[in-house]
PDB file of C-alpha atoms in Angstrom:
ATOM      1  CA  MET S   1     112.418  99.732 -24.940  1.00  0.00           C
ATOM      2  CA  ALA S   2     110.070 102.063 -23.117  1.00  0.00           C
ATOM      3  CA  THR S   3     110.329 105.802 -23.487  1.00  0.00           C
ATOM      4  CA  TYR S   4     110.311 107.266 -19.996  1.00  0.00           C
ATOM      5  CA  THR S   5     110.458 110.979 -20.827  1.00  0.00           C
ATOM      6  CA  THR S   6     111.236 113.169 -23.790  1.00  0.00           C
ATOM      7  CA  GLU S   7     114.751 113.235 -22.271  1.00  0.00           C
ATOM      8  CA  ILE S   8     115.142 109.657 -23.524  1.00  0.00           C
ATOM      9  CA  ALA S   9     114.391 110.178 -27.204  1.00  0.00           C
ATOM     10  CA  SER S  10     113.001 107.015 -28.727  1.00  0.00           C
ATOM     11  CA  ASP S  11     114.267 105.347 -31.863  1.00  0.00           C
ATOM     12  CA  LYS S  12     110.705 104.022 -32.313  1.00  0.00           C
ATOM     13  CA  LEU S  13     108.812 107.356 -32.388  1.00  0.00           C
ATOM     14  CA  VAL S  14     109.143 109.063 -35.765  1.00  0.00           C
ATOM     15  CA  SER S  15     108.738 112.529 -34.237  1.00  0.00           C
ATOM     16  CA  ASP S  16     111.774 111.852 -32.009  1.00  0.00           C
ATOM     17  CA  ASN S  17     114.008 111.032 -34.978  1.00  0.00           C
ATOM     18  CA  PRO S  18     116.024 114.309 -35.118  1.00  0.00           C
ATOM     19  CA  ILE S  19     116.808 114.077 -31.391  1.00  0.00           C
ATOM     20  CA  HIS S  20     117.570 110.347 -31.568  1.00  0.00           C
ATOM     21  CA  GLN S  21     119.978 110.892 -34.463  1.00  0.00           C
ATOM     22  CA  ARG S  22     121.628 113.792 -32.611  1.00  0.00           C
ATOM     23  CA  LEU S  23     122.218 111.607 -29.560  1.00  0.00           C
ATOM     24  CA  LEU S  24     123.427 108.755 -31.745  1.00  0.00           C
ATOM     25  CA  LYS S  25     125.994 111.031 -33.406  1.00  0.00           C
ATOM     26  CA  ALA S  26     127.979 111.323 -30.164  1.00  0.00           C
ATOM     27  CA  TYR S  27     128.553 107.567 -30.165  1.00  0.00           C
ATOM     28  CA  ILE S  28     129.463 107.528 -33.851  1.00  0.00           C
ATOM     29  CA  ALA S  29     131.968 110.339 -33.263  1.00  0.00           C
ATOM     30  CA  ALA S  30     133.419 108.534 -30.238  1.00  0.00           C
ATOM     31  CA  LYS S  31     134.001 105.235 -32.044  1.00  0.00           C
ATOM     32  CA  PRO S  32     137.562 105.954 -33.212  1.00  0.00           C
ATOM     33  CA  MET S  33     138.484 107.280 -29.756  1.00  0.00           C
ATOM     34  CA  VAL S  34     137.421 104.403 -27.487  1.00  0.00           C
ATOM     35  CA  SER S  35     139.580 101.392 -26.656  1.00  0.00           C
ATOM     36  CA  GLY S  36     140.390  98.840 -23.987  1.00  0.00           C
ATOM     37  CA  LYS S  37     138.118  98.708 -20.952  1.00  0.00           C
ATOM     38  CA  LEU S  38     135.167 101.056 -21.427  1.00  0.00           C
ATOM     39  CA  LEU S  39     132.832 102.512 -18.798  1.00  0.00           C
ATOM     40  CA  GLU S  40     129.659 104.269 -19.919  1.00  0.00           C
ATOM     41  CA  VAL S  41     128.172 106.512 -17.240  1.00  0.00           C
ATOM     42  CA  GLY S  42     124.475 106.970 -17.929  1.00  0.00           C
ATOM     43  CA  CYS S  43     124.066 104.203 -20.491  1.00  0.00           C
ATOM     44  CA  GLY S  44     120.356 104.859 -20.974  1.00  0.00           C
ATOM     45  CA  GLU S  45     118.567 102.451 -23.249  1.00  0.00           C
ATOM     46  CA  GLY S  46     121.652 101.019 -24.914  1.00  0.00           C
ATOM     47  CA  ARG S  47     122.914 103.210 -27.749  1.00  0.00           C
ATOM     48  CA  GLY S  48     126.421 102.856 -26.318  1.00  0.00           C
ATOM     49  CA  VAL S  49     126.594  99.108 -26.131  1.00  0.00           C
ATOM     50  CA  GLU S  50     125.142  98.813 -29.636  1.00  0.00           C
ATOM     51  CA  GLU S  51     127.639 101.224 -31.172  1.00  0.00           C
ATOM     52  CA  LEU S  52     130.808 100.776 -29.091  1.00  0.00           C
ATOM     53  CA  LEU S  53     130.964  97.177 -27.882  1.00  0.00           C
ATOM     54  CA  ASP S  54     132.859  95.943 -30.938  1.00  0.00           C
ATOM     55  CA  GLN S  55     135.480  98.682 -30.478  1.00  0.00           C
ATOM     56  CA  VAL S  56     136.568  97.735 -26.945  1.00  0.00           C
ATOM     57  CA  ASP S  57     137.824  94.787 -24.897  1.00  0.00           C
ATOM     58  CA  SER S  58     135.083  95.109 -22.279  1.00  0.00           C
ATOM     59  CA  TYR S  59     132.102  97.341 -21.539  1.00  0.00           C
ATOM     60  CA  LEU S  60     130.404  98.309 -18.274  1.00  0.00           C
ATOM     61  CA  GLY S  61     127.276 100.430 -18.437  1.00  0.00           C
ATOM     62  CA  ILE S  62     125.800 102.133 -15.383  1.00  0.00           C
ATOM     63  CA  ASP S  63     122.502 103.993 -15.077  1.00  0.00           C
ATOM     64  CA  LYS S  64     120.228 105.107 -12.249  1.00  0.00           C
ATOM     65  CA  ILE S  65     117.034 103.594 -13.701  1.00  0.00           C
ATOM     66  CA  GLN S  66     116.747  99.979 -12.563  1.00  0.00           C
ATOM     67  CA  ALA S  67     114.173  99.081 -15.225  1.00  0.00           C
ATOM     68  CA  VAL S  68     116.596 100.176 -17.947  1.00  0.00           C
ATOM     69  CA  ILE S  69     119.396  98.080 -16.436  1.00  0.00           C
ATOM     70  CA  ASP S  70     117.129  95.033 -16.131  1.00  0.00           C
ATOM     71  CA  GLU S  71     116.104  95.281 -19.772  1.00  0.00           C
ATOM     72  CA  LEU S  72     119.707  95.732 -20.953  1.00  0.00           C
ATOM     73  CA  LYS S  73     120.792  92.676 -18.979  1.00  0.00           C
ATOM     74  CA  ARG S  74     118.047  90.689 -20.676  1.00  0.00           C
ATOM     75  CA  LYS S  75     118.934  91.986 -24.132  1.00  0.00           C
ATOM     76  CA  TYR S  76     122.730  91.671 -23.708  1.00  0.00           C
ATOM     77  CA  PRO S  77     123.327  88.821 -21.251  1.00  0.00           C
ATOM     78  CA  ALA S  78     127.071  88.717 -21.928  1.00  0.00           C
ATOM     79  CA  VAL S  79     127.592  92.422 -21.161  1.00  0.00           C
ATOM     80  CA  ALA S  80     127.940  94.012 -17.706  1.00  0.00           C
ATOM     81  CA  PHE S  81     125.395  96.574 -16.477  1.00  0.00           C
ATOM     82  CA  GLU S  82     124.904  97.987 -12.999  1.00  0.00           C
ATOM     83  CA  GLN S  83     122.344 100.271 -11.392  1.00  0.00           C
ATOM     84  CA  ALA S  84     124.010 103.235  -9.701  1.00  0.00           C
ATOM     85  CA  VAL S  85     123.153 106.715  -8.477  1.00  0.00           C
ATOM     86  CA  ILE S  86     126.224 108.847  -9.073  1.00  0.00           C
ATOM     87  CA  PRO S  87     128.483 110.551  -8.088  1.00  0.00           C
ATOM     88  CA  PRO S  88     130.477 109.028  -6.449  1.00  0.00           C
ATOM     89  CA  PHE S  89     131.086 105.851  -8.447  1.00  0.00           C
ATOM     90  CA  VAL S  90     130.700 103.444  -5.555  1.00  0.00           C
ATOM     91  CA  GLY S  91     132.452 100.103  -6.017  1.00  0.00           C
ATOM     92  CA  ILE S  92     134.431 101.134  -9.097  1.00  0.00           C
ATOM     93  CA  GLU S  93     138.175 100.920  -8.560  1.00  0.00           C
ATOM     94  CA  SER S  94     140.541 103.785  -9.296  1.00  0.00           C
ATOM     95  CA  ASN S  95     142.715 103.572 -12.436  1.00  0.00           C
ATOM     96  CA  SER S  96     140.611 100.771 -13.881  1.00  0.00           C
ATOM     97  CA  PHE S  97     139.252 101.974 -17.257  1.00  0.00           C
ATOM     98  CA  ASP S  98     140.980 102.993 -20.460  1.00  0.00           C
ATOM     99  CA  THR S  99     137.992 105.011 -21.681  1.00  0.00           C
ATOM    100  CA  VAL S 100     134.908 106.573 -20.104  1.00  0.00           C
ATOM    101  CA  VAL S 101     131.993 107.935 -22.122  1.00  0.00           C
ATOM    102  CA  SER S 102     129.114 109.916 -20.661  1.00  0.00           C
ATOM    103  CA  PHE S 103     126.696 111.585 -23.021  1.00  0.00           C
ATOM    104  CA  GLN S 104     123.952 114.006 -21.951  1.00  0.00           C
ATOM    105  CA  VAL S 105     124.521 113.266 -18.249  1.00  0.00           C
ATOM    106  CA  ILE S 106     126.534 116.036 -16.575  1.00  0.00           C
ATOM    107  CA  GLU S 107     123.655 118.506 -16.928  1.00  0.00           C
ATOM    108  CA  HIS S 108     121.642 116.261 -14.577  1.00  0.00           C
ATOM    109  CA  ILE S 109     124.315 116.117 -11.856  1.00  0.00           C
ATOM    110  CA  GLN S 110     124.161 118.425  -8.840  1.00  0.00           C
ATOM    111  CA  ASP S 111     127.875 118.143  -7.998  1.00  0.00           C
ATOM    112  CA  ASP S 112     129.297 118.359 -11.485  1.00  0.00           C
ATOM    113  CA  LYS S 113     132.902 118.792 -10.348  1.00  0.00           C
ATOM    114  CA  LEU S 114     132.744 115.631  -8.223  1.00  0.00           C
ATOM    115  CA  PHE S 115     131.246 113.865 -11.242  1.00  0.00           C
ATOM    116  CA  LEU S 116     134.297 114.802 -13.329  1.00  0.00           C
ATOM    117  CA  GLU S 117     136.678 113.992 -10.480  1.00  0.00           C
ATOM    118  CA  GLU S 118     135.187 110.501 -10.248  1.00  0.00           C
ATOM    119  CA  ILE S 119     135.613 109.993 -13.994  1.00  0.00           C
ATOM    120  CA  TYR S 120     139.243 111.088 -13.629  1.00  0.00           C
ATOM    121  CA  ARG S 121     139.721 108.748 -10.660  1.00  0.00           C
ATOM    122  CA  VAL S 122     138.518 105.610 -12.446  1.00  0.00           C
ATOM    123  CA  LEU S 123     140.503 106.317 -15.613  1.00  0.00           C
ATOM    124  CA  LYS S 124     143.872 104.657 -16.007  1.00  0.00           C
ATOM    125  CA  PRO S 125     146.851 106.988 -16.499  1.00  0.00           C
ATOM    126  CA  GLY S 126     146.825 107.861 -20.181  1.00  0.00           C
ATOM    127  CA  GLY S 127     143.093 107.228 -20.389  1.00  0.00           C
ATOM    128  CA  LYS S 128     140.496 109.520 -21.882  1.00  0.00           C
ATOM    129  CA  ALA S 129     136.905 110.489 -21.217  1.00  0.00           C
ATOM    130  CA  ILE S 130     134.431 111.692 -23.823  1.00  0.00           C
ATOM    131  CA  ILE S 131     131.418 113.689 -22.653  1.00  0.00           C
ATOM    132  CA  SER S 132     128.599 115.608 -24.293  1.00  0.00           C
ATOM    133  CA  THR S 133     125.976 118.013 -23.001  1.00  0.00           C
ATOM    134  CA  PRO S 134     123.614 120.590 -24.518  1.00  0.00           C
ATOM    135  CA  ASN S 135     125.066 123.931 -25.549  1.00  0.00           C
ATOM    136  CA  ILE S 136     122.979 126.443 -23.589  1.00  0.00           C
ATOM    137  CA  ARG S 137     123.371 128.961 -26.409  1.00  0.00           C
ATOM    138  CA  HIS S 138     120.983 126.831 -28.473  1.00  0.00           C
ATOM    139  CA  THR S 139     118.581 125.766 -25.728  1.00  0.00           C
ATOM    140  CA  LEU S 140     115.019 126.736 -26.665  1.00  0.00           C
ATOM    141  CA  SER S 141     113.446 126.785 -23.198  1.00  0.00           C
ATOM    142  CA  ARG S 142     114.260 125.796 -19.650  1.00  0.00           C
ATOM    143  CA  ASN S 143     114.557 122.021 -19.329  1.00  0.00           C
ATOM    144  CA  PRO S 144     113.281 121.092 -15.843  1.00  0.00           C
ATOM    145  CA  TRP S 145     115.167 117.781 -15.967  1.00  0.00           C
ATOM    146  CA  HIS S 146     118.491 119.636 -16.053  1.00  0.00           C
ATOM    147  CA  ILE S 147     120.282 121.021 -13.017  1.00  0.00           C
ATOM    148  CA  ARG S 148     122.178 123.414 -15.270  1.00  0.00           C
ATOM    149  CA  GLU S 149     123.476 123.821 -18.820  1.00  0.00           C
ATOM    150  CA  TYR S 150     126.821 125.246 -19.957  1.00  0.00           C
ATOM    151  CA  THR S 151     128.400 127.569 -22.428  1.00  0.00           C
ATOM    152  CA  GLY S 152     131.505 126.214 -24.104  1.00  0.00           C
ATOM    153  CA  LYS S 153     133.785 128.370 -21.940  1.00  0.00           C
ATOM    154  CA  GLU S 154     132.036 127.399 -18.699  1.00  0.00           C
ATOM    155  CA  LEU S 155     132.514 123.702 -19.369  1.00  0.00           C
ATOM    156  CA  ILE S 156     136.128 124.191 -20.454  1.00  0.00           C
ATOM    157  CA  LYS S 157     136.847 125.981 -17.175  1.00  0.00           C
ATOM    158  CA  LEU S 158     135.245 123.204 -15.132  1.00  0.00           C
ATOM    159  CA  CYS S 159     137.049 120.427 -17.031  1.00  0.00           C
ATOM    160  CA  ASP S 160     140.383 122.239 -16.789  1.00  0.00           C
ATOM    161  CA  GLU S 161     140.086 122.111 -13.003  1.00  0.00           C
ATOM    162  CA  VAL S 162     140.085 118.299 -13.117  1.00  0.00           C
ATOM    163  CA  PHE S 163     141.707 116.961 -16.298  1.00  0.00           C
ATOM    164  CA  ASP S 164     145.207 117.342 -17.677  1.00  0.00           C
ATOM    165  CA  LYS S 165     144.079 118.072 -21.238  1.00  0.00           C
ATOM    166  CA  VAL S 166     140.753 119.280 -22.615  1.00  0.00           C
ATOM    167  CA  ASN S 167     139.863 119.139 -26.309  1.00  0.00           C
ATOM    168  CA  ALA S 168     136.644 121.144 -26.666  1.00  0.00           C
ATOM    169  CA  MET S 169     134.530 120.406 -29.744  1.00  0.00           C
ATOM    170  CA  GLY S 170     130.856 120.433 -30.612  1.00  0.00           C
ATOM    171  CA  ILE S 171     128.198 118.490 -32.460  1.00  0.00           C
ATOM    172  CA  GLY S 172     126.630 120.760 -35.044  1.00  0.00           C
ATOM    173  CA  GLY S 173     124.910 119.929 -38.284  1.00  0.00           C
ATOM    174  CA  ASN S 174     124.325 120.600 -41.953  1.00  0.00           C
ATOM    175  CA  ASP S 175     121.603 122.839 -43.406  1.00  0.00           C
ATOM    176  CA  LYS S 176     118.997 120.134 -42.881  1.00  0.00           C
ATOM    177  CA  VAL S 177     119.727 119.997 -39.151  1.00  0.00           C
ATOM    178  CA  TRP S 178     119.760 123.766 -38.658  1.00  0.00           C
ATOM    179  CA  SER S 179     116.548 124.126 -40.661  1.00  0.00           C
ATOM    180  CA  TYR S 180     114.811 121.708 -38.311  1.00  0.00           C
ATOM    181  CA  HIS S 181     116.293 123.498 -35.298  1.00  0.00           C
ATOM    182  CA  GLU S 182     115.038 126.869 -36.568  1.00  0.00           C
ATOM    183  CA  GLU S 183     111.517 125.537 -37.112  1.00  0.00           C
ATOM    184  CA  ASN S 184     111.657 124.010 -33.638  1.00  0.00           C
ATOM    185  CA  ARG S 185     112.763 127.369 -32.201  1.00  0.00           C
ATOM    186  CA  LYS S 186     109.870 129.190 -33.870  1.00  0.00           C
ATOM    187  CA  SER S 187     107.388 126.603 -32.643  1.00  0.00           C
ATOM    188  CA  VAL S 188     108.685 126.742 -29.067  1.00  0.00           C
ATOM    189  CA  ASN S 189     108.563 130.550 -29.125  1.00  0.00           C
ATOM    190  CA  ARG S 190     104.913 130.415 -30.166  1.00  0.00           C
ATOM    191  CA  ILE S 191     104.208 128.248 -27.127  1.00  0.00           C
ATOM    192  CA  MET S 192     106.328 130.305 -24.739  1.00  0.00           C
ATOM    193  CA  ARG S 193     104.630 133.588 -25.635  1.00  0.00           C
ATOM    194  CA  PHE S 194     101.824 132.505 -23.307  1.00  0.00           C
ATOM    195  CA  ASP S 195     104.262 132.346 -20.380  1.00  0.00           C
ATOM    196  CA  VAL S 196     103.906 136.075 -19.697  1.00  0.00           C
ATOM    197  CA  LEU S 197     104.907 135.612 -16.036  1.00  0.00           C
ATOM    198  CA  ASP S 198     108.088 133.712 -16.960  1.00  0.00           C
ATOM    199  CA  LEU S 199     106.957 130.728 -14.910  1.00  0.00           C
ATOM    200  CA  GLN S 200     109.462 128.470 -16.665  1.00  0.00           C
ATOM    201  CA  HIS S 201     112.202 130.203 -14.672  1.00  0.00           C
ATOM    202  CA  ARG S 202     110.247 130.980 -11.511  1.00  0.00           C
ATOM    203  CA  LEU S 203     108.636 127.657 -10.680  1.00  0.00           C
ATOM    204  CA  PRO S 204     110.493 124.681  -9.132  1.00  0.00           C
ATOM    205  CA  SER S 205     111.684 122.135 -11.680  1.00  0.00           C
ATOM    206  CA  ALA S 206     109.519 119.375 -10.159  1.00  0.00           C
ATOM    207  CA  VAL S 207     106.392 121.435 -10.864  1.00  0.00           C
ATOM    208  CA  LEU S 208     107.410 122.089 -14.463  1.00  0.00           C
ATOM    209  CA  ARG S 209     108.222 118.537 -15.489  1.00  0.00           C
ATOM    210  CA  PHE S 210     104.700 117.351 -16.259  1.00  0.00           C
ATOM    211  CA  PRO S 211     103.669 120.316 -18.439  1.00  0.00           C
ATOM    212  CA  TYR S 212     107.122 120.293 -20.069  1.00  0.00           C
ATOM    213  CA  GLU S 213     106.662 116.655 -21.066  1.00  0.00           C
ATOM    214  CA  ILE S 214     103.189 117.248 -22.485  1.00  0.00           C
ATOM    215  CA  LEU S 215     104.144 120.365 -24.446  1.00  0.00           C
ATOM    216  CA  ASN S 216     107.441 118.912 -25.659  1.00  0.00           C
ATOM    217  CA  ARG S 217     105.761 115.776 -26.977  1.00  0.00           C
ATOM    218  CA  LEU S 218     102.983 117.775 -28.645  1.00  0.00           C
ATOM    219  CA  ASN S 219     105.548 120.106 -30.213  1.00  0.00           C
ATOM    220  CA  ARG S 220     107.574 117.216 -31.670  1.00  0.00           C
ATOM    221  CA  LYS S 221     104.432 115.672 -33.128  1.00  0.00           C
ATOM    222  CA  LYS S 222     103.341 119.011 -34.598  1.00  0.00           C
ATOM    223  CA  LEU S 223     106.753 119.522 -36.203  1.00  0.00           C
ATOM    224  CA  HIS S 224     106.556 116.052 -37.722  1.00  0.00           C
ATOM    225  CA  LYS S 225     103.114 116.793 -39.146  1.00  0.00           C
ATOM    226  CA  GLN S 226     104.158 120.176 -40.516  1.00  0.00           C
ATOM    227  CA  GLN S 227     107.691 119.395 -41.682  1.00  0.00           C
ATOM    228  CA  GLY S 228     107.215 115.818 -42.857  1.00  0.00           C
ATOM    229  CA  ASN S 229     110.369 114.631 -44.590  1.00  0.00           C
ATOM    230  CA  ILE S 230     112.599 117.106 -42.773  1.00  0.00           C
ATOM    231  CA  VAL S 231     111.888 115.194 -39.567  1.00  0.00           C
ATOM    232  CA  THR S 232     112.113 111.692 -40.974  1.00  0.00           C
ATOM    233  CA  ASP S 233     115.059 112.207 -43.335  1.00  0.00           C
ATOM    234  CA  ILE S 234     117.592 113.476 -40.776  1.00  0.00           C
ATOM    235  CA  LYS S 235     120.331 110.894 -40.152  1.00  0.00           C
ATOM    236  CA  HIS S 236     123.294 110.844 -37.796  1.00  0.00           C
ATOM    237  CA  ALA S 237     125.513 111.761 -40.764  1.00  0.00           C
ATOM    238  CA  ASP S 238     123.693 115.102 -40.948  1.00  0.00           C
ATOM    239  CA  TYR S 239     125.113 115.978 -37.541  1.00  0.00           C
ATOM    240  CA  LEU S 240     128.742 117.085 -37.773  1.00  0.00           C
ATOM    241  CA  LEU S 241     131.631 117.051 -35.314  1.00  0.00           C
ATOM    242  CA  VAL S 242     132.881 120.650 -35.313  1.00  0.00           C
ATOM    243  CA  ASP S 243     136.140 122.075 -33.997  1.00  0.00           C
ATOM    244  CA  HIS S 244     134.664 124.863 -31.859  1.00  0.00           C
ATOM    245  CA  PRO S 245     132.083 124.167 -29.139  1.00  0.00           C
ATOM    246  CA  ASP S 246     130.135 127.378 -29.872  1.00  0.00           C
ATOM    247  CA  GLN S 247     129.269 125.969 -33.294  1.00  0.00           C
ATOM    248  CA  GLY S 248     127.559 122.931 -31.791  1.00  0.00           C
ATOM    249  CA  LEU S 249     124.050 122.182 -30.633  1.00  0.00           C
ATOM    250  CA  ASP S 250     125.865 119.993 -28.122  1.00  0.00           C
ATOM    251  CA  LEU S 251     129.256 120.377 -26.495  1.00  0.00           C
ATOM    252  CA  PHE S 252     131.503 117.373 -27.176  1.00  0.00           C
ATOM    253  CA  TYR S 253     134.702 117.234 -25.101  1.00  0.00           C
ATOM    254  CA  VAL S 254     137.580 114.775 -25.037  1.00  0.00           C
ATOM    255  CA  LEU S 255     139.269 114.826 -21.617  1.00  0.00           C
ATOM    256  CA  GLU S 256     142.639 113.203 -20.951  1.00  0.00           C
ATOM    257  CA  LYS S 257     144.402 111.955 -17.844  1.00  0.00           C
ATOM    258  CA  ARG S 258     148.177 112.323 -17.900  1.00  0.00           C
ATOM    259  CA  ASN S 259     150.195 109.140 -18.388  1.00  0.00           C
ATOM    260  CA  LYS S 260     152.291 109.309 -15.225  1.00  0.00           C
TER     261      LYS S 260
END
């Protein structure tokens, strides 16, 4: 499928491999936790349906990009996909899904509490939601595609306001993963030293998106050229589900709705 931005890391571009594998890890980690009727909020280009379909009785994927939905419908004609701009989850009945997954989405949502409330609403009593989002403690620069990013404690507080139980974990990695992340950090810092006016935090996000995309893509390609096998050899197994969110590059939370 097409790669729309560096936000949608491609499984076809070698330089995107570490990010693709990191995103894939969330689905691998979620596999033992999903069951019954599954809703994926922000299904993107289909990692969820590929990894989770065999684990559940039914799957509905929703995403705001119509072209992505059209391509998924073509590729998986027996699976349900719908275009939707959320929240709220218009047309989705309350208490209708056993599991909801939503990976790397909440950071894009203006009303993040309503987003979680809608996930809670559509879950059946006893159901669970699994979400992931970047850990701001390991963010290398401002991402103009994100409304906000969270510390582990900030996201716990927000989830506690909506859900009956919150199990806060993270997606970290082995030495190979952290080595790549450190080289990425150094490379980004070399680029950001030219931002002497701190424009990344002063300019509107819409203005920053084009240069962010160009520089991010160039940086990934440079890292691939310089690091070689470090970039290509990283697999989803190199990313690890860790017990404490602060230890993760991403926050990975399992949220439960009380069985009333």
